[in-house]
CSV table of C-alpha atoms in Angstrom, one decimal:
chain,number,residue,atom,x,y,z
A,1,UNK,CA,0.0,0.4,-0.6
A,2,UNK,CA,1.7,3.4,-0.1
A,3,UNK,CA,0.4,7.0,-0.8
A,4,UNK,CA,0.3,9.5,-3.8
A,5,UNK,CA,2.6,12.2,-3.4
A,6,UNK,CA,1.7,14.4,-6.7
A,7,UNK,CA,-0.7,12.8,-9.4
A,8,UNK,CA,1.8,10.8,-12.2
A,9,UNK,CA,2.5,7.6,-12.9
A,10,UNK,CA,5.9,5.6,-13.4
A,11,UNK,CA,4.8,4.5,-16.5
A,12,UNK,CA,6.9,1.5,-19.1
A,13,UNK,CA,7.1,-0.2,-15.6
A,14,UNK,CA,9.7,1.7,-14.2
A,15,UNK,CA,12.4,2.1,-16.1
A,16,UNK,CA,11.3,5.9,-16.9
A,17,UNK,CA,11.0,8.4,-14.4
A,18,UNK,CA,8.4,11.7,-14.7
A,19,UNK,CA,8.5,14.7,-11.5
A,20,UNK,CA,6.5,17.1,-12.0
A,21,UNK,CA,7.6,19.6,-8.5
A,22,UNK,CA,3.9,22.3,-10.0
A,23,UNK,CA,2.0,19.5,-9.1
A,24,UNK,CA,-0.2,20.9,-6.0
A,25,UNK,CA,-0.3,17.1,-5.5
A,26,UNK,CA,2.9,17.4,-2.8
A,27,UNK,CA,0.9,18.4,-0.1
A,28,UNK,CA,-1.5,15.4,-0.4
A,29,UNK,CA,2.1,13.5,1.9
A,30,UNK,CA,1.4,14.1,4.9
A,31,UNK,CA,-1.1,11.3,5.7
A,32,UNK,CA,1.9,8.8,5.1
A,33,UNK,CA,2.8,7.4,8.5
A,34,UNK,CA,6.3,8.7,8.8
A,35,UNK,CA,8.7,8.0,11.4
A,36,UNK,CA,8.4,9.1,14.7
A,37,UNK,CA,12.2,9.7,15.8
A,38,UNK,CA,13.6,10.0,19.8
A,39,UNK,CA,15.2,13.5,20.7
A,40,UNK,CA,19.8,12.4,20.1
A,41,UNK,CA,20.6,13.5,23.1
A,42,UNK,CA,23.5,16.5,24.1
A,43,UNK,CA,26.0,15.0,25.7
A,44,UNK,CA,29.8,16.5,26.0
A,45,UNK,CA,32.0,16.5,22.8
A,46,UNK,CA,34.9,18.5,21.3
A,47,UNK,CA,35.0,20.8,18.5
A,48,UNK,CA,36.2,20.7,15.6
A,49,UNK,CA,39.4,22.6,16.3
A,50,UNK,CA,40.1,20.2,19.6
A,51,UNK,CA,40.0,17.1,17.1
A,52,UNK,CA,42.4,18.6,14.9
A,53,UNK,CA,45.3,20.0,17.5
A,54,UNK,CA,44.9,16.1,19.4
A,55,UNK,CA,45.7,15.0,15.5
A,56,UNK,CA,47.8,17.1,15.1
A,57,UNK,CA,50.3,16.5,18.0
A,58,UNK,CA,49.9,13.1,18.0
A,59,UNK,CA,51.5,12.6,14.5
A,60,UNK,CA,54.3,15.1,15.8
A,61,UNK,CA,54.6,13.0,19.2
A,62,UNK,CA,54.4,9.8,17.2
A,63,UNK,CA,57.8,11.8,14.6
A,64,UNK,CA,59.2,11.6,17.6
A,65,UNK,CA,59.0,9.2,18.7
A,66,UNK,CA,60.6,7.4,15.7
A,67,UNK,CA,63.0,9.6,15.3
A,68,UNK,CA,64.6,8.6,18.6
A,69,UNK,CA,63.8,4.6,17.0
A,70,UNK,CA,66.4,6.0,13.7
A,71,UNK,CA,68.7,8.1,15.7
A,72,UNK,CA,68.8,6.3,19.2
A,73,UNK,CA,72.4,5.9,20.7
A,74,UNK,CA,73.4,3.3,23.8
A,75,UNK,CA,75.2,5.8,25.9
A,76,UNK,CA,74.6,3.2,29.1
A,77,UNK,CA,77.3,1.1,27.4
A,78,UNK,CA,80.3,0.9,29.2
A,79,UNK,CA,82.8,1.8,26.5
A,80,UNK,CA,80.4,3.7,24.9
A,81,UNK,CA,81.4,7.2,23.8
A,82,UNK,CA,78.1,9.4,23.9
A,83,UNK,CA,76.9,10.5,27.1
A,84,UNK,CA,73.7,12.0,24.7
A,85,UNK,CA,70.2,8.8,24.4
A,86,UNK,CA,70.1,10.6,20.8
A,87,UNK,CA,72.1,11.7,18.1
A,88,UNK,CA,70.2,14.7,17.9
A,89,UNK,CA,72.7,16.9,15.9
A,90,UNK,CA,72.2,13.3,12.5
A,91,UNK,CA,68.3,14.7,12.3
A,92,UNK,CA,67.4,17.2,9.7
A,93,UNK,CA,66.6,20.5,10.8
A,94,UNK,CA,64.6,21.8,8.1
A,95,UNK,CA,63.4,17.7,7.8
A,96,UNK,CA,61.9,17.6,10.8
A,97,UNK,CA,60.5,21.8,10.3
A,98,UNK,CA,58.8,20.0,7.2
A,99,UNK,CA,56.5,17.6,9.0
A,100,UNK,CA,55.8,19.8,11.4
A,101,UNK,CA,54.2,21.7,9.5
A,102,UNK,CA,52.9,20.2,6.8
A,103,UNK,CA,51.2,18.0,9.5
A,104,UNK,CA,50.1,22.1,10.9
A,105,UNK,CA,48.5,22.5,8.1
A,106,UNK,CA,44.8,21.3,8.9
A,107,UNK,CA,44.8,23.0,12.5
A,108,UNK,CA,46.7,26.4,11.4
A,109,UNK,CA,44.0,26.9,9.2
A,110,UNK,CA,41.2,26.0,12.2
A,111,UNK,CA,42.5,28.0,13.8
A,112,UNK,CA,42.5,31.1,11.7
A,113,UNK,CA,38.6,30.6,10.0
A,114,UNK,CA,37.1,30.4,13.8
A,115,UNK,CA,38.9,34.6,14.9
A,116,UNK,CA,35.8,35.0,12.1
A,117,UNK,CA,32.9,34.1,14.7
A,118,UNK,CA,34.2,36.2,17.0
A,119,UNK,CA,33.5,39.1,14.6
A,120,UNK,CA,30.0,39.2,14.5
A,121,UNK,CA,28.2,42.0,12.8
A,122,UNK,CA,30.1,39.9,9.6
A,123,UNK,CA,27.8,39.4,6.3
A,124,UNK,CA,27.7,35.5,4.9
A,125,UNK,CA,28.8,37.5,1.0
A,126,UNK,CA,32.4,39.1,3.3
A,127,UNK,CA,32.9,35.7,4.9
A,128,UNK,CA,32.7,33.7,2.6
A,129,UNK,CA,35.4,36.5,1.5
A,130,UNK,CA,37.0,36.4,4.2
A,131,UNK,CA,38.0,32.6,3.8
A,132,UNK,CA,38.3,32.7,1.0
A,133,UNK,CA,41.4,34.6,0.6
A,134,UNK,CA,42.3,32.6,4.4
A,135,UNK,CA,42.1,29.1,2.4
A,136,UNK,CA,44.7,31.3,-0.6
A,137,UNK,CA,47.0,32.7,1.0
A,138,UNK,CA,47.8,30.2,4.1
A,139,UNK,CA,48.7,28.3,0.6
A,140,UNK,CA,50.7,30.1,-0.5
A,141,UNK,CA,52.6,31.6,2.4
A,142,UNK,CA,52.7,27.1,3.5
A,143,UNK,CA,54.2,25.7,-0.3
A,144,UNK,CA,56.7,29.2,0.4
A,145,UNK,CA,57.7,27.7,4.0
A,146,UNK,CA,57.4,24.2,2.2
A,147,UNK,CA,59.4,25.1,-0.4
A,148,UNK,CA,62.4,27.4,1.5
A,149,UNK,CA,62.4,23.9,3.4
A,150,UNK,CA,62.9,21.8,1.0
A,151,UNK,CA,65.9,24.0,-1.0
A,152,UNK,CA,67.6,23.3,2.1
A,153,UNK,CA,67.3,19.5,2.0
A,154,UNK,CA,68.3,19.7,-1.2
A,155,UNK,CA,71.9,21.3,-1.2
A,156,UNK,CA,73.1,19.2,2.4
A,157,UNK,CA,71.2,15.2,0.6
A,158,UNK,CA,70.1,14.4,-3.2
A,159,UNK,CA,67.1,14.9,-5.0
A,160,UNK,CA,65.8,11.7,-4.1
A,161,UNK,CA,64.6,13.4,-0.6
A,162,UNK,CA,63.2,16.2,-1.9
A,163,UNK,CA,61.3,13.7,-4.6
A,164,UNK,CA,60.4,12.1,-1.8
A,165,UNK,CA,58.7,15.0,0.2
A,166,UNK,CA,56.9,16.4,-2.5
A,167,UNK,CA,55.6,13.0,-4.1
A,168,UNK,CA,51.9,12.6,-2.7
A,169,UNK,CA,51.5,16.4,-3.4
A,170,UNK,CA,47.1,14.9,-3.3
A,171,UNK,CA,45.1,16.4,-1.3
A,172,UNK,CA,41.2,15.1,-1.5
A,173,UNK,CA,39.5,18.2,-1.3
A,174,UNK,CA,37.9,17.2,1.8
A,175,UNK,CA,34.5,17.9,3.7
A,176,UNK,CA,35.7,19.1,7.2
A,177,UNK,CA,35.5,22.9,7.4
A,178,UNK,CA,32.1,22.6,6.4
A,179,UNK,CA,30.0,21.5,9.7
A,180,UNK,CA,27.0,19.1,10.5
A,181,UNK,CA,24.5,18.6,7.3
A,182,UNK,CA,21.2,18.3,8.1
A,183,UNK,CA,18.2,16.0,8.2
A,184,UNK,CA,15.0,18.1,6.3
A,185,UNK,CA,12.9,15.5,8.3
A,186,UNK,CA,10.4,15.8,4.3
A,187,UNK,CA,8.2,13.3,4.0
A,188,UNK,CA,8.3,14.8,-0.4
A,189,UNK,CA,10.1,11.5,-2.3
A,190,UNK,CA,11.1,13.9,-4.5
A,191,UNK,CA,13.0,15.5,-1.3
A,192,UNK,CA,14.2,12.2,0.3
A,193,UNK,CA,15.8,10.6,-2.4
A,194,UNK,CA,17.1,14.2,-2.9
A,195,UNK,CA,18.8,14.5,0.5
A,196,UNK,CA,19.8,10.6,0.5
A,197,UNK,CA,22.4,11.8,-2.7
A,198,UNK,CA,23.5,14.9,-1.0
A,199,UNK,CA,24.3,13.2,2.5
A,200,UNK,CA,25.5,9.4,0.4
A,201,UNK,CA,28.0,11.7,-1.3
A,202,UNK,CA,29.1,14.4,2.4
A,203,UNK,CA,30.2,10.1,3.7
A,204,UNK,CA,31.9,8.9,0.8
A,205,UNK,CA,34.3,13.4,0.2
A,206,UNK,CA,34.7,11.8,5.0
A,207,UNK,CA,35.3,8.3,4.2
A,208,UNK,CA,38.4,9.3,1.3
A,209,UNK,CA,39.0,12.5,3.8
A,210,UNK,CA,40.2,10.7,6.4
A,211,UNK,CA,42.1,7.4,4.4
A,212,UNK,CA,44.0,10.1,2.8
A,213,UNK,CA,45.0,12.0,6.1
A,214,UNK,CA,45.6,8.6,7.8
A,215,UNK,CA,47.6,7.4,5.2
A,216,UNK,CA,49.9,10.4,4.9
A,217,UNK,CA,49.8,11.4,8.3
A,218,UNK,CA,52.0,8.1,8.5
A,219,UNK,CA,53.8,8.8,5.5
A,220,UNK,CA,55.2,11.9,7.4
A,221,UNK,CA,55.2,10.8,10.9
A,222,UNK,CA,56.4,6.5,10.2
A,223,UNK,CA,58.4,5.7,6.7
A,224,UNK,CA,60.2,9.7,5.4
A,225,UNK,CA,62.3,9.6,9.0
A,226,UNK,CA,63.5,6.1,7.8
A,227,UNK,CA,64.1,7.5,4.0
A,228,UNK,CA,66.3,10.1,4.5
A,229,UNK,CA,68.5,8.8,7.5
A,230,UNK,CA,71.0,10.0,6.8
A,231,UNK,CA,73.7,6.0,7.7
A,232,UNK,CA,72.2,4.9,10.7
A,233,UNK,CA,71.9,1.3,12.2
A,234,UNK,CA,68.3,-0.2,13.0
A,235,UNK,CA,65.9,-2.5,13.4
A,236,UNK,CA,64.5,-1.6,10.8
A,237,UNK,CA,61.7,-4.4,11.4
A,238,UNK,CA,60.4,-2.4,14.4
A,239,UNK,CA,60.5,0.0,12.6
A,240,UNK,CA,58.2,-0.5,10.0
A,241,UNK,CA,56.1,-2.7,12.9
A,242,UNK,CA,55.6,1.0,14.6
A,243,UNK,CA,54.7,2.9,12.3
A,244,UNK,CA,52.2,0.4,10.7
A,245,UNK,CA,51.1,1.2,14.6
A,246,UNK,CA,50.9,5.0,14.2
A,247,UNK,CA,48.4,4.2,10.9
A,248,UNK,CA,46.2,2.0,12.2
A,249,UNK,CA,45.6,4.3,15.5
A,250,UNK,CA,45.6,7.1,13.0
A,251,UNK,CA,43.2,5.8,11.1
A,252,UNK,CA,40.8,4.4,13.9
A,253,UNK,CA,41.3,7.8,15.7
A,254,UNK,CA,40.3,9.9,11.9
A,255,UNK,CA,36.9,7.6,12.5
A,256,UNK,CA,36.4,8.7,15.7
A,257,UNK,CA,36.5,12.1,14.9
A,258,UNK,CA,35.1,11.9,11.3
A,259,UNK,CA,32.0,9.8,11.8
A,260,UNK,CA,30.2,11.2,15.3
A,261,UNK,CA,27.1,9.7,17.3
A,262,UNK,CA,25.6,12.7,16.3
A,263,UNK,CA,26.7,12.9,12.3
A,264,UNK,CA,25.4,8.3,12.4
A,265,UNK,CA,22.3,9.6,13.4
A,266,UNK,CA,21.6,12.1,10.7
A,267,UNK,CA,22.1,9.6,8.5
A,268,UNK,CA,19.9,6.9,10.2
A,269,UNK,CA,16.8,9.9,10.2
A,270,UNK,CA,17.2,10.1,6.4
A,271,UNK,CA,17.6,5.8,5.7
A,272,UNK,CA,14.4,5.6,8.0
A,273,UNK,CA,12.5,7.9,5.3
A,274,UNK,CA,14.7,5.8,2.2
A,275,UNK,CA,13.9,2.7,3.2
A,276,UNK,CA,14.4,-0.2,1.3
A,277,UNK,CA,13.1,-3.0,-1.5
A,278,UNK,CA,13.9,-5.9,-0.9
A,279,UNK,CA,13.7,-8.3,-3.9
A,280,UNK,CA,11.6,-11.2,-3.8
A,281,UNK,CA,11.6,-14.7,-5.8
A,282,UNK,CA,9.2,-15.4,-7.6
A,283,UNK,CA,10.0,-18.6,-8.6
A,284,UNK,CA,9.4,-19.7,-3.9
A,285,UNK,CA,6.2,-17.8,-5.1
A,286,UNK,CA,4.9,-19.9,-7.8
A,287,UNK,CA,6.4,-22.6,-6.1
A,288,UNK,CA,4.1,-22.3,-2.9
A,289,UNK,CA,0.6,-23.5,-4.3
A,290,UNK,CA,1.1,-27.2,-5.4
A,291,UNK,CA,1.6,-27.5,-8.8
A,292,UNK,CA,2.7,-26.0,-12.4
A,293,UNK,CA,-1.2,-24.9,-13.4
A,294,UNK,CA,-1.6,-23.5,-9.4
A,295,UNK,CA,1.4,-21.6,-9.3
A,296,UNK,CA,0.6,-19.4,-12.5
A,297,UNK,CA,-3.1,-19.2,-11.3
A,298,UNK,CA,-1.2,-17.8,-7.9
A,299,UNK,CA,1.1,-15.5,-9.7
A,300,UNK,CA,-1.0,-14.2,-11.7
A,301,UNK,CA,-3.2,-13.8,-9.2
A,302,UNK,CA,0.1,-12.2,-7.2
A,303,UNK,CA,0.4,-10.2,-10.4
A,304,UNK,CA,-2.7,-8.5,-11.2
A,305,UNK,CA,-3.0,-7.2,-7.9
A,306,UNK,CA,0.8,-5.6,-7.2
A,307,UNK,CA,0.9,-2.8,-8.4
A,308,UNK,CA,3.4,-1.0,-10.6
A,309,UNK,CA,5.7,1.2,-8.6
A,310,UNK,CA,5.5,5.2,-9.0
A,311,UNK,CA,8.5,7.4,-7.6
A,312,UNK,CA,5.9,9.4,-6.4
A,313,UNK,CA,5.1,7.6,-4.1
A,314,UNK,CA,5.6,7.1,-0.3
A,315,UNK,CA,5.2,3.4,0.7
A,316,UNK,CA,4.2,1.2,3.0
A,317,UNK,CA,6.0,-1.7,5.4
A,318,UNK,CA,5.7,-4.3,3.2
A,319,UNK,CA,4.0,-3.4,0.4
A,320,UNK,CA,4.7,-5.3,-2.1
A,321,UNK,CA,5.6,-3.0,-6.4
A,322,UNK,CA,6.4,-4.4,-9.5
A,323,UNK,CA,9.5,-2.8,-10.7
A,324,UNK,CA,11.0,-3.8,-14.8
A,325,UNK,CA,9.7,-7.8,-13.9
A,326,UNK,CA,10.1,-8.2,-10.8
A,327,UNK,CA,8.2,-7.9,-7.7
A,328,UNK,CA,9.4,-6.7,-4.2
A,329,UNK,CA,8.8,-5.9,-0.7
A,330,UNK,CA,9.1,-2.5,1.3
A,331,UNK,CA,11.0,-3.5,4.2
A,332,UNK,CA,11.0,0.1,6.1
A,333,UNK,CA,8.7,2.5,7.6
A,334,UNK,CA,8.4,3.8,4.9
A,335,UNK,CA,9.9,3.4,1.2
A,336,UNK,CA,10.3,6.5,-1.7
A,337,UNK,CA,13.4,4.0,-2.5
A,338,UNK,CA,14.1,3.2,-6.1
A,339,UNK,CA,14.4,-0.5,-5.8
A,340,UNK,CA,17.1,-1.9,-7.5
A,341,UNK,CA,18.5,0.9,-6.8
A,342,UNK,CA,22.8,0.0,-5.2
A,343,UNK,CA,23.3,2.9,-3.6
A,344,UNK,CA,20.1,2.9,-1.7
A,345,UNK,CA,20.6,-0.3,-0.6
A,346,UNK,CA,23.5,0.4,0.9
A,347,UNK,CA,23.0,3.6,2.6
A,348,UNK,CA,19.6,1.3,4.5
A,349,UNK,CA,22.2,-1.0,5.1
A,350,UNK,CA,25.0,0.4,6.9
A,351,UNK,CA,22.4,3.7,9.4
A,352,UNK,CA,19.2,2.0,9.2
A,353,UNK,CA,21.4,1.0,13.0
A,354,UNK,CA,24.4,2.1,13.1
A,355,UNK,CA,25.0,0.6,16.6
A,356,UNK,CA,26.3,-1.4,14.6
A,357,UNK,CA,29.4,-0.1,12.5
A,358,UNK,CA,30.3,1.6,15.7
A,359,UNK,CA,30.4,-2.3,17.3
A,360,UNK,CA,32.5,-3.5,14.3
A,361,UNK,CA,34.7,0.0,15.6
A,362,UNK,CA,35.0,-0.2,19.2
A,363,UNK,CA,36.0,-4.5,18.5
A,364,UNK,CA,38.7,-3.1,16.2
A,365,UNK,CA,40.2,-0.9,18.6
A,366,UNK,CA,39.5,-3.1,21.7
A,367,UNK,CA,42.6,-5.7,19.8
A,368,UNK,CA,44.9,-2.4,18.7
A,369,UNK,CA,44.9,-1.8,22.3
A,370,UNK,CA,45.9,-5.8,23.0
A,371,UNK,CA,47.9,-6.0,20.3
A,372,UNK,CA,49.7,-2.8,21.7
A,373,UNK,CA,49.8,-4.3,25.3
A,374,UNK,CA,51.4,-7.7,24.1
A,375,UNK,CA,54.5,-5.2,21.7
A,376,UNK,CA,55.0,-3.9,25.1
A,377,UNK,CA,55.7,-7.3,27.7
A,378,UNK,CA,57.4,-8.8,24.2
A,379,UNK,CA,59.2,-4.6,23.6
A,380,UNK,CA,63.1,-5.2,25.9
A,381,UNK,CA,64.9,-2.0,23.9
A,382,UNK,CA,63.7,1.3,26.1
A,383,UNK,CA,63.4,3.6,22.6
A,384,UNK,CA,60.9,1.0,21.3
A,385,UNK,CA,58.6,0.6,24.6
A,386,UNK,CA,58.8,4.7,24.9
A,387,UNK,CA,56.8,4.8,21.2
A,388,UNK,CA,54.8,2.3,22.4
A,389,UNK,CA,53.7,3.4,25.7
A,390,UNK,CA,52.2,6.7,23.2
A,391,UNK,CA,50.5,4.8,20.7
A,392,UNK,CA,48.8,2.7,23.5
A,393,UNK,CA,47.6,5.3,25.7
A,394,UNK,CA,46.1,7.3,23.0
A,395,UNK,CA,44.5,4.4,21.5
A,396,UNK,CA,43.1,4.7,24.5
A,397,UNK,CA,41.7,7.7,24.4
A,398,UNK,CA,40.1,7.1,20.4
A,399,UNK,CA,38.8,4.0,23.0
A,400,UNK,CA,36.5,5.8,25.7
A,401,UNK,CA,35.6,8.7,22.0
A,402,UNK,CA,34.3,4.9,19.6
A,403,UNK,CA,32.7,2.8,23.2
A,404,UNK,CA,30.6,6.2,24.7
A,405,UNK,CA,29.0,6.5,21.4
A,406,UNK,CA,28.1,2.6,20.7
A,407,UNK,CA,27.0,2.8,23.8
A,408,UNK,CA,24.9,5.4,23.6
A,409,UNK,CA,23.1,5.1,19.8
A,410,UNK,CA,22.3,1.3,21.0
A,411,UNK,CA,20.9,2.6,23.8
A,412,UNK,CA,18.7,5.0,21.9
A,413,UNK,CA,17.7,2.8,18.8
A,414,UNK,CA,17.0,-0.3,21.1
A,415,UNK,CA,14.7,2.4,22.4
A,416,UNK,CA,13.8,4.0,18.8
A,417,UNK,CA,12.7,0.1,17.6
A,418,UNK,CA,11.1,-1.3,21.5
A,419,UNK,CA,8.6,1.9,21.0
A,420,UNK,CA,8.5,1.2,16.8
A,421,UNK,CA,7.2,-2.6,17.3
A,422,UNK,CA,4.5,-0.9,21.0
A,423,UNK,CA,3.2,1.6,18.3
A,424,UNK,CA,2.7,-1.2,15.1
A,425,UNK,CA,0.4,-3.7,18.2
A,426,UNK,CA,-0.9,-0.5,19.6
A,427,UNK,CA,-2.4,0.2,15.0
A,428,UNK,CA,-2.9,-3.2,14.4
A,429,UNK,CA,-5.9,-3.8,17.4
């Protein structure tokens, strides 16, 4: 059963969709039983500026730990002629400046942009102009300083270290500094599908940015110090193992910052309005009649009573529609998704219950923390103990954030499902 939102029908079995946005029948969709949302609690969360600052500190200290792993000394040996724990004089200062400046670019840019919040009397046009001016000015200044550092490194070394520094120069256009997306909570099918496209694009951009940020950070914090090391003998296996551990830690931290519980709740609400179509097996339907003739009659009667899917209709739960010669059953509270649309199906399956996603992230983060503790147990050298202790301690902070999001979402969506079932049972009676 469905509720039409305007007076046009899908022609050709659902393959061509015509829309008339000027139709006044959009006002008739209020009769559809749209899903109700539980208000999301306002618990204390870190701002985007704090997230960038924490990520910058983590990568900076991880870089310092990697330099210690490479340039450490054996100063405790009686025959040693050095009295320092680290050969600081062998570390290239311009390389350190290059890495620290590059890793701080997001935090510095976010800090500069946030200063415009102090000026309350600026119009929207001036704010946009200010943001563009800051972006171009900051980018030019950053490239100038990085170029000077690269030139100084080139004077002391060969061309290869400079090539290693500038090789990963591709930057994904990210969703950061754009704020949190909003859920319009509409009952119009076209608007809901357009909102899903916007949210799906935002999710994909954030996901790409998280992968790029984690790979870029570990490249400069864990790999570049090894490639530019000046004739040093070090434990290659442990050093690259530490770099891999830093990458996993940075990846999960970026996930915790990029996909907070509030963000997943916005996607969850949109998925409840979208719904999901499950394709029905025509042969199974026919086989239940017990004979071939009965199967034919059953199939014909089913096809005759089935409504052709329409793009302008809000379909209620358990509705059966025909699309391109196949039968589909709606699985959500309401369904406005397009049958056989893989993007709509993936969106609904991923966000109709975000607790599953946070439960998986919690398990992964717990495994990372346990791996760090096991590595600490078998580590003997002081510099590796120092680096693994720092990374494991940081992972516990990430574990707390992900675990909190998991517990909050589990409590909310369990209550939401219970209320929906009680409402359905009450309406059926």
